[in-house]
Amino acid sequence: VRVIPEYIALKKRCTTFNGSINTKAIVVNIDNSEIFHRYFYLLLKFFSLAGYSIYFPKLNFNYFRKRIFRKNDQIWNYYRLIFEEGLPIPGNPLESTEVLIEINDNNLSPDYFGSQLITSDNAENFYVPMTMHPLFYHKNLWDREGVSVTTRKNSIFMIGNFGDYYSHINDAPFTIDSRLDVIAHLQKTKVVSKVKSEEHLERFLKSDKDDECIIADIKDFTIEMNKLRETLAKFHFYLALPGVFIPFSHNLIEAVSVGTIPILHKEYASFMKPKLEHMKNAILYENLEDLPNKIDLAINLSGKVLSELHLNVDQYYNSNLTPQSVIEKIEKDNYSLMYLQAEKLSSKLYRDAVERV
């Protein structure tokens, strides 16, 4: 058996503590946590950022060893972060623990969307919200501090991937159009302009040109993670398009984290908890034909309305999407069931639920 030195280092990091143990603890008793992909890491990370120690009574290092060192496996690459950060503590919490929360296979469900057909208003259930990309939290780039907001372009921005696999959302009964269909429609109606390089984007930001909808494809260029949110803060609006299998995409959260006003489909907004509202903290469009109208509406808003929208977006993010606000809600209300996204599986469960109805 080949012993991986990196594995030994990770195991040591999870069993050697140099600081004090928190008086708040979460106990993880989940056998199938890998179904939640990146979102399982994010849930644990949010607890950690909120001051919790994370205990795994049945932690099996050998089980994880066979998986977290596989190359090009997105699921386990995010699991690896759990160990790199030394989040798991083997065993049970100390008796001095003041706040104790357990997550297990019975109170954490991937049926994020299908469940809302029946239990959308059930106060005993909690929907763990969408987050930024995991690496923002891993690299400690998620906080508003350090992101200066001075002047914003009265324009709409979107940067992302436009690979063919983004059409998979059409396999589930969501009414939202894929990002490929949205961009094709905007190009057809000549509403959108593409920037081909970071230099091209910088020239636009420094120019007098404005009142445009600007799209950047990461095949052409990317913006470094430590600069991305600062770039988003230079625009009044962000065009938030859906993900691969589900309406959610991390770029929405990255945009609202700096007060940038999202423009998104009404169904996308309806799945947010709480819902994003038209002309309160977002601009919502009905369908492809309506989107150019809403883009025109956005760039013609008065300064007073823009200020109110930015203020409301900031309030929405701070109250519902920061790690502390999410964990405070879980801690305060002691939910009997939590829903956590599982991307493709969540999409399938939604399709199954719609077929049953």
Coordinates of C-alpha atoms in Angstrom, one line a residue:
V1 CA 0.0 0.0 0.0
R2 CA 1.5 3.3 -1.1
V3 CA 1.2 5.9 1.7
I4 CA 0.7 9.4 0.4
P5 CA 2.7 12.0 2.3
E6 CA 0.2 14.7 1.5
Y7 CA -2.5 12.5 3.0
I8 CA -0.5 12.0 6.2
A9 CA -0.2 15.8 6.5
L10 CA -3.9 16.3 6.0
K11 CA -4.7 13.7 8.6
K12 CA -2.3 15.3 11.1
R13 CA -3.9 18.6 10.5
C14 CA -7.3 17.2 11.4
T15 CA -6.1 15.5 14.6
T16 CA -3.7 18.2 16.0
F17 CA -5.1 21.3 17.4
N18 CA -3.0 24.4 18.2
G19 CA -5.8 26.6 19.4
S20 CA -8.8 26.4 21.7
I21 CA -11.9 24.4 20.8
N22 CA -15.0 26.5 20.2
T23 CA -17.9 26.2 22.6
K24 CA -20.3 25.9 19.6
A25 CA -20.2 22.6 17.8
I26 CA -21.7 20.8 14.9
V27 CA -21.8 17.0 14.8
V28 CA -21.7 15.4 11.3
N29 CA -23.3 12.0 11.0
I30 CA -23.8 11.7 7.3
D31 CA -23.0 8.6 5.3
N32 CA -23.7 10.0 1.8
S33 CA -22.4 13.5 2.1
E34 CA -20.7 13.3 -1.4
I35 CA -24.1 13.7 -3.1
F36 CA -24.0 17.4 -2.1
H37 CA -20.9 18.0 -4.1
R38 CA -19.3 21.4 -3.3
Y39 CA -22.2 22.5 -1.2
F40 CA -21.2 20.1 1.6
Y41 CA -17.9 21.8 2.0
L42 CA -19.6 25.2 1.9
L43 CA -22.0 24.2 4.6
L44 CA -19.2 23.1 6.9
K45 CA -17.1 26.2 6.0
F46 CA -20.0 28.5 6.9
F47 CA -20.3 26.8 10.3
S48 CA -16.5 27.2 10.7
L49 CA -16.6 30.9 9.8
A50 CA -19.5 31.4 12.3
G51 CA -17.3 30.0 15.1
Y52 CA -18.2 26.4 15.2
S53 CA -16.0 23.3 15.8
I54 CA -17.0 20.5 13.4
Y55 CA -17.0 17.0 14.8
F56 CA -17.1 13.7 12.8
P57 CA -17.8 10.9 15.3
K58 CA -17.4 8.2 12.6
L59 CA -14.7 9.9 10.5
N60 CA -13.0 7.3 8.3
F61 CA -9.7 8.7 6.9
N62 CA -9.2 5.7 4.7
Y63 CA -12.5 6.2 3.0
F64 CA -11.6 9.7 2.1
R65 CA -8.0 8.9 1.3
K66 CA -9.1 6.8 -1.7
R67 CA -11.1 9.7 -3.1
I68 CA -9.7 13.1 -2.3
F69 CA -6.4 12.5 -4.1
R70 CA -8.0 11.5 -7.4
K71 CA -7.1 14.0 -10.1
N72 CA -9.7 15.9 -12.1
D73 CA -12.6 14.9 -9.8
Q74 CA -14.5 18.1 -9.0
I75 CA -16.6 16.5 -6.2
W76 CA -13.6 15.3 -4.3
N77 CA -11.5 18.4 -5.0
Y78 CA -13.9 20.3 -2.8
Y79 CA -13.9 17.5 -0.2
R80 CA -10.2 18.0 -0.1
L81 CA -10.6 21.5 1.1
I82 CA -12.4 20.2 4.2
F83 CA -9.2 18.4 5.1
E84 CA -6.8 21.1 3.9
E85 CA -8.4 23.5 6.3
G86 CA -8.4 21.0 9.1
L87 CA -12.1 21.3 9.6
P88 CA -13.0 17.8 10.8
I89 CA -12.4 16.9 14.4
P90 CA -12.7 13.1 14.9
G91 CA -14.9 12.0 17.8
N92 CA -17.6 13.7 19.8
P93 CA -17.8 17.3 21.2
L94 CA -16.5 18.2 24.6
E95 CA -19.0 18.3 27.5
S96 CA -18.4 22.1 27.8
T97 CA -20.1 22.6 24.4
E98 CA -22.8 25.3 24.8
V99 CA -24.5 25.1 21.3
L100 CA -24.8 21.7 19.6
I101 CA -26.2 21.1 16.2
E102 CA -26.3 17.7 14.4
I103 CA -26.7 17.2 10.7
N104 CA -27.4 13.6 9.5
D105 CA -29.0 11.7 6.6
N106 CA -32.5 12.4 8.1
N107 CA -32.4 16.1 8.5
L108 CA -30.3 17.2 5.4
S109 CA -32.0 16.7 2.1
P110 CA -31.0 17.3 -1.6
D111 CA -34.6 17.8 -2.7
Y112 CA -34.1 21.5 -2.8
F113 CA -36.6 22.4 -5.6
G114 CA -39.0 19.5 -5.6
S115 CA -39.8 20.0 -1.9
Q116 CA -41.0 23.6 -2.6
L117 CA -43.9 22.3 -4.6
I118 CA -45.4 21.2 -1.2
T119 CA -43.5 22.8 1.6
S120 CA -42.5 26.2 0.3
D121 CA -43.9 28.0 3.4
N122 CA -43.1 25.4 6.0
A123 CA -41.4 27.4 8.8
E124 CA -39.8 24.2 10.2
N125 CA -37.7 23.7 7.0
F126 CA -34.6 25.7 6.0
Y127 CA -33.1 26.1 2.6
V128 CA -29.4 26.7 2.7
P129 CA -28.9 29.5 0.2
M130 CA -26.7 29.7 -2.8
T131 CA -23.1 30.9 -2.2
M132 CA -20.2 32.3 -4.0
H133 CA -17.7 30.0 -5.6
P134 CA -16.1 27.8 -2.8
L135 CA -12.7 29.2 -3.4
F136 CA -13.8 32.7 -2.3
Y137 CA -14.3 31.3 1.2
H138 CA -11.3 29.0 1.1
K139 CA -9.1 32.0 0.1
N140 CA -10.9 34.4 2.5
L141 CA -12.0 36.6 -0.4
W142 CA -15.7 36.7 0.4
D143 CA -15.9 39.6 2.8
R144 CA -17.0 43.1 1.7
E145 CA -14.0 44.6 3.4
G146 CA -11.2 45.4 0.9
V147 CA -13.7 45.9 -2.0
S148 CA -14.0 49.6 -2.7
V149 CA -17.1 50.9 -4.4
T150 CA -16.6 54.4 -5.8
T151 CA -18.3 55.0 -9.1
R152 CA -20.3 52.5 -11.1
K153 CA -21.0 52.3 -14.8
N154 CA -24.7 52.5 -15.7
S155 CA -24.2 49.3 -17.5
I156 CA -24.9 45.6 -17.2
F157 CA -22.1 43.1 -16.9
M158 CA -21.9 39.3 -17.0
I159 CA -18.8 37.1 -17.0
G160 CA -19.1 33.3 -17.1
N161 CA -18.8 30.0 -19.0
F162 CA -20.9 29.4 -22.0
G163 CA -20.1 25.8 -22.8
D164 CA -22.7 23.6 -24.4
Y165 CA -23.3 21.7 -21.1
Y166 CA -25.2 24.8 -19.8
S167 CA -28.1 23.5 -21.9
H168 CA -28.7 20.7 -19.3
I169 CA -31.1 22.9 -17.4
N170 CA -33.6 22.3 -20.2
D171 CA -33.8 18.7 -19.0
A172 CA -35.7 19.7 -15.9
P173 CA -39.1 21.4 -15.9
F174 CA -37.8 24.8 -15.0
T175 CA -39.3 27.6 -17.0
I176 CA -36.1 29.6 -17.0
D177 CA -34.1 29.8 -20.3
S178 CA -30.5 28.5 -20.4
R179 CA -27.8 31.0 -20.4
L180 CA -27.0 29.9 -24.0
D181 CA -30.5 30.7 -25.1
V182 CA -30.4 34.1 -23.3
I183 CA -27.1 35.1 -24.9
A184 CA -28.2 33.9 -28.4
H185 CA -31.4 36.0 -28.1
L186 CA -29.5 39.1 -26.9
Q187 CA -27.0 38.8 -29.7
K188 CA -29.9 38.4 -32.2
T189 CA -31.6 41.5 -30.9
K190 CA -28.2 43.3 -30.8
V191 CA -28.7 44.2 -27.2
V192 CA -25.4 42.7 -25.9
S193 CA -21.7 43.5 -26.6
K194 CA -18.8 41.1 -26.0
V195 CA -15.5 42.1 -24.5
K196 CA -12.7 39.9 -25.7
S197 CA -9.9 40.6 -23.2
E198 CA -9.3 42.2 -19.8
E199 CA -7.7 45.1 -21.5
H200 CA -10.8 45.6 -23.6
L201 CA -12.9 45.6 -20.4
E202 CA -10.6 48.1 -18.7
R203 CA -10.8 50.4 -21.7
F204 CA -14.6 50.3 -21.5
L205 CA -14.5 51.0 -17.7
K206 CA -12.3 54.0 -18.3
S207 CA -14.2 55.4 -21.3
D208 CA -17.2 57.6 -21.5
K209 CA -19.2 54.8 -23.1
D210 CA -22.1 53.6 -21.0
D211 CA -25.7 52.3 -20.9
E212 CA -24.6 48.9 -22.4
C213 CA -24.9 45.2 -21.7
I214 CA -21.4 43.7 -21.6
I215 CA -20.7 40.0 -21.7
A216 CA -17.4 38.3 -21.1
D217 CA -16.8 34.6 -21.9
I218 CA -14.1 33.0 -19.8
K219 CA -12.9 31.2 -22.9
D220 CA -11.6 34.6 -24.0
F221 CA -10.2 35.7 -20.7
T222 CA -10.7 35.4 -16.9
I223 CA -10.5 37.9 -14.1
E224 CA -8.4 36.9 -11.2
M225 CA -10.5 35.9 -8.2
N226 CA -9.0 38.6 -6.0
K227 CA -10.1 41.2 -8.5
L228 CA -13.5 39.8 -9.6
R229 CA -15.8 41.3 -6.9
E230 CA -14.1 44.6 -7.3
T231 CA -14.8 44.5 -11.0
L232 CA -18.4 43.6 -10.4
A233 CA -18.7 46.6 -8.0
K234 CA -17.9 48.9 -11.0
F235 CA -21.3 48.2 -12.5
H236 CA -24.8 49.1 -11.4
F237 CA -26.2 45.8 -12.7
Y238 CA -25.3 42.2 -13.2
L239 CA -27.0 39.8 -15.6
A240 CA -27.4 36.7 -13.4
L241 CA -27.9 33.7 -15.7
P242 CA -28.7 30.1 -14.6
G243 CA -26.3 27.3 -13.9
V244 CA -25.8 23.9 -15.6
F245 CA -28.5 21.9 -14.0
I246 CA -30.3 24.3 -11.7
P247 CA -31.3 28.0 -11.8
F248 CA -28.6 29.0 -9.3
S249 CA -25.1 30.1 -10.1
H250 CA -22.5 31.4 -7.8
N251 CA -22.0 34.6 -9.8
L252 CA -25.3 36.0 -8.6
I253 CA -24.0 35.9 -5.0
E254 CA -20.7 37.4 -5.9
A255 CA -22.5 40.3 -7.5
V256 CA -24.9 41.0 -4.7
S257 CA -22.1 40.7 -2.2
V258 CA -20.9 44.1 -3.5
G259 CA -24.3 45.6 -3.9
T260 CA -24.5 45.2 -7.6
I261 CA -28.2 44.9 -8.7
P262 CA -29.1 41.6 -10.3
I263 CA -31.1 41.2 -13.4
L264 CA -32.6 37.7 -13.4
H265 CA -35.5 35.5 -14.5
K266 CA -38.5 35.6 -12.2
E267 CA -38.3 31.8 -11.5
Y268 CA -34.7 32.1 -10.5
A269 CA -35.7 34.9 -8.1
S270 CA -38.6 32.8 -6.7
F271 CA -36.3 30.0 -5.6
M272 CA -34.1 32.4 -3.6
K273 CA -34.9 32.4 0.2
P274 CA -36.3 34.9 0.7
K275 CA -37.4 35.7 -2.8
L276 CA -35.8 38.5 -4.7
E277 CA -38.3 41.1 -5.6
H278 CA -38.7 43.2 -8.7
M279 CA -37.7 46.9 -8.3
K280 CA -36.9 46.2 -4.6
N281 CA -33.6 44.3 -4.7
A282 CA -33.6 43.0 -8.3
I283 CA -34.9 43.5 -11.7
L284 CA -36.9 40.5 -12.9
Y285 CA -37.7 39.5 -16.5
E286 CA -40.5 37.2 -17.6
N287 CA -39.0 35.5 -20.6
L288 CA -36.6 36.1 -23.5
E289 CA -38.8 38.6 -25.2
D290 CA -39.1 40.6 -22.0
L291 CA -35.4 40.7 -21.1
P292 CA -34.5 43.5 -23.6
N293 CA -37.3 45.6 -22.1
K294 CA -35.9 45.1 -18.6
I295 CA -32.4 45.9 -19.7
D296 CA -33.8 49.2 -21.1
L297 CA -35.7 49.8 -17.9
A298 CA -32.5 49.3 -15.9
I299 CA -30.3 51.7 -17.7
N300 CA -32.9 54.4 -17.6
L301 CA -33.5 54.3 -13.8
S302 CA -33.1 57.6 -11.9
G303 CA -30.2 58.1 -9.4
K304 CA -32.6 58.0 -6.5
V305 CA -34.1 54.6 -7.5
L306 CA -30.6 53.2 -8.1
S307 CA -29.5 54.2 -4.7
E308 CA -32.5 52.6 -3.1
L309 CA -31.9 49.4 -5.0
H310 CA -28.3 49.2 -4.1
L311 CA -29.2 49.8 -0.4
N312 CA -31.8 47.0 -0.5
V313 CA -29.3 44.6 -2.3
D314 CA -26.8 45.2 0.5
Q315 CA -29.4 44.6 3.1
Y316 CA -30.6 41.4 1.4
Y317 CA -27.0 40.0 1.2
N318 CA -26.1 40.9 4.8
S319 CA -29.3 39.5 6.2
N320 CA -29.5 36.3 4.3
L321 CA -26.3 35.3 2.5
T322 CA -23.3 35.9 4.7
P323 CA -21.9 32.8 6.5
Q324 CA -22.9 34.4 9.8
S325 CA -26.4 35.2 8.8
V326 CA -27.0 31.7 7.4
I327 CA -25.8 30.0 10.5
E328 CA -27.6 32.4 12.9
K329 CA -30.9 31.4 11.2
I330 CA -30.1 27.7 11.6
E331 CA -29.0 28.2 15.2
K332 CA -32.0 30.4 16.2
D333 CA -34.9 28.4 14.7
N334 CA -33.7 24.8 15.2
Y335 CA -35.1 23.5 11.9
S336 CA -36.3 19.9 11.7
L337 CA -35.2 19.6 8.1
M338 CA -32.6 21.5 6.0
Y339 CA -32.4 21.4 2.2
L340 CA -28.9 21.6 0.6
Q341 CA -28.3 21.8 -3.1
A342 CA -26.9 18.8 -4.9
E343 CA -27.0 20.2 -8.5
K344 CA -27.8 17.4 -10.9
L345 CA -29.5 15.3 -8.2
S346 CA -31.6 18.3 -7.1
S347 CA -32.6 18.9 -10.7
K348 CA -33.7 15.2 -11.1
L349 CA -35.7 15.3 -7.8
Y350 CA -37.5 18.4 -9.0
R351 CA -38.4 16.7 -12.3
D352 CA -39.7 13.7 -10.5
A353 CA -41.8 15.9 -8.1
V354 CA -43.3 17.8 -11.0
E355 CA -44.2 14.5 -12.8
R356 CA -45.9 13.2 -9.6
V357 CA -48.0 16.4 -9.3

